[in-house]
């Protein structure tokens, strides 16, 4: 599966309705963003069961602001609608592959339990 453009209109439903969603916050003028784009695209081709979304921070300023994006590229990962990872900076392909493996291996019942405990 190739990457999809995420906007304010489809972001929440995309995250809520898919198991694993990786989101790349980027801009056309950003050199590291352009460097990371083919790595992100290649990972999307290797993992067709994961949604890979891209948010153009210039076009979607309100969404970038809501996500508190202060530098780009920023990669966020969601699983079962829960934000589980966030990092700024371009990742090499091997690091992205490792991250995807870790996301797949997460015990989401344990994650939900930890969230509930932290909210007490």
C-alpha positions as a Python dict, from the first residue, in 0.01 Angstrom:
ca = {
    (1, 'X'): (0, 0, 0),
    (2, 'X'): (132, 342, -81),
    (3, 'X'): (106, 639, 150),
    (4, 'X'): (-214, 840, 180),
    (5, 'X'): (-264, 1211, 238),
    (6, 'X'): (-414, 1281, 578),
    (7, 'X'): (-615, 1595, 638),
    (8, 'X'): (-826, 1740, 917),
    (9, 'X'): (-1125, 1572, 750),
    (10, 'X'): (-989, 1214, 750),
    (11, 'X'): (-725, 1204, 1025),
    (12, 'X'): (-939, 1097, 1322),
    (13, 'X'): (-1136, 831, 1134),
    (14, 'X'): (-818, 692, 979),
    (15, 'X'): (-651, 657, 1320),
    (16, 'X'): (-966, 520, 1486),
    (17, 'X'): (-1060, 267, 1218),
    (18, 'X'): (-721, 106, 1147),
    (19, 'X'): (-503, -116, 1363),
    (20, 'X'): (-165, 46, 1299),
    (21, 'X'): (-125, 392, 1150),
    (22, 'X'): (211, 564, 1093),
    (23, 'X'): (194, 938, 1028),
    (24, 'X'): (470, 1147, 873),
    (25, 'X'): (438, 1522, 936),
    (26, 'X'): (635, 1694, 659),
    (27, 'X'): (667, 1999, 434),
    (28, 'X'): (789, 2039, 76),
    (29, 'X'): (1062, 2288, 173),
    (30, 'X'): (1210, 2054, 440),
    (31, 'X'): (1530, 1876, 328),
    (32, 'X'): (1518, 1600, 593),
    (33, 'X'): (1150, 1545, 504),
    (34, 'X'): (1244, 1486, 139),
    (35, 'X'): (1522, 1251, 255),
    (36, 'X'): (1278, 1050, 472),
    (37, 'X'): (998, 1032, 212),
    (38, 'X'): (1138, 738, 9),
    (39, 'X'): (1217, 546, 330),
    (40, 'X'): (857, 594, 447),
    (41, 'X'): (722, 499, 104),
    (42, 'X'): (936, 183, 90),
    (43, 'X'): (814, 78, 435),
    (44, 'X'): (455, 129, 318),
    (45, 'X'): (515, -107, 26),
    (46, 'X'): (666, -372, 259),
    (47, 'X'): (381, -348, 512),
    (48, 'X'): (49, -342, 323),
    (49, 'X'): (-149, -412, 642),
    (50, 'X'): (-38, -80, 798),
    (51, 'X'): (-177, 261, 702),
    (52, 'X'): (101, 507, 617),
    (53, 'X'): (-27, 863, 616),
    (54, 'X'): (144, 1191, 536),
    (55, 'X'): (40, 1530, 670),
    (56, 'X'): (165, 1837, 486),
    (57, 'X'): (219, 2078, 776),
    (58, 'X'): (188, 2381, 547),
    (59, 'X'): (-150, 2271, 410),
    (60, 'X'): (-277, 2131, 742),
    (61, 'X'): (-153, 2389, 991),
    (62, 'X'): (-442, 2338, 1234),
    (63, 'X'): (-380, 1963, 1242),
    (64, 'X'): (-5, 2013, 1292),
    (65, 'X'): (-79, 2259, 1572),
    (66, 'X'): (-324, 2018, 1737),
    (67, 'X'): (-55, 1747, 1726),
    (68, 'X'): (194, 1995, 1877),
    (69, 'X'): (437, 1954, 1589),
    (70, 'X'): (734, 2185, 1646),
    (71, 'X'): (988, 2030, 1409),
    (72, 'X'): (968, 1818, 1099),
    (73, 'X'): (980, 1551, 992),
    (74, 'X'): (795, 1410, 1290),
    (75, 'X'): (680, 1049, 1287),
    (76, 'X'): (386, 943, 1500),
    (77, 'X'): (254, 591, 1540),
    (78, 'X'): (-92, 486, 1651),
    (79, 'X'): (-218, 141, 1735),
    (80, 'X'): (-583, 73, 1805),
    (81, 'X'): (-643, 449, 1806),
    (82, 'X'): (-380, 513, 2076),
    (83, 'X'): (-73, 728, 2013),
    (84, 'X'): (219, 504, 2106),
    (85, 'X'): (524, 669, 1947),
    (86, 'X'): (646, 1012, 1845),
    (87, 'X'): (987, 1122, 1724),
    (88, 'X'): (1121, 1414, 1526),
    (89, 'X'): (1393, 1363, 1267),
    (90, 'X'): (1437, 1136, 968),
    (91, 'X'): (1477, 768, 1051),
    (92, 'X'): (1690, 533, 845),
    (93, 'X'): (1506, 239, 691),
    (94, 'X'): (1643, -14, 940),
    (95, 'X'): (1522, 195, 1235),
    (96, 'X'): (1176, 229, 1080),
    (97, 'X'): (1163, -148, 1021),
    (98, 'X'): (1261, -206, 1385),
    (99, 'X'): (997, 40, 1505),
    (100, 'X'): (729, -139, 1301),
    (101, 'X'): (833, -473, 1456),
    (102, 'X'): (808, -322, 1804),
    (103, 'X'): (465, -176, 1730),
    (104, 'X'): (342, -512, 1604),
    (105, 'X'): (471, -680, 1921),
    (106, 'X'): (306, -444, 2168),
    (107, 'X'): (68, -593, 2422),
    (108, 'X'): (-215, -343, 2380),
    (109, 'X'): (-401, -470, 2687),
    (110, 'X'): (-92, -375, 2889),
    (111, 'X'): (-75, -36, 2714),
    (112, 'X'): (-440, 36, 2796),
    (113, 'X'): (-380, -74, 3156),
    (114, 'X'): (-82, 163, 3189),
    (115, 'X'): (-286, 451, 3043),
    (116, 'X'): (-570, 385, 3287),
    (117, 'X'): (-328, 376, 3581),
    (118, 'X'): (-161, 700, 3477),
    (119, 'X'): (-500, 874, 3454),
    (120, 'X'): (-589, 790, 3816),
}
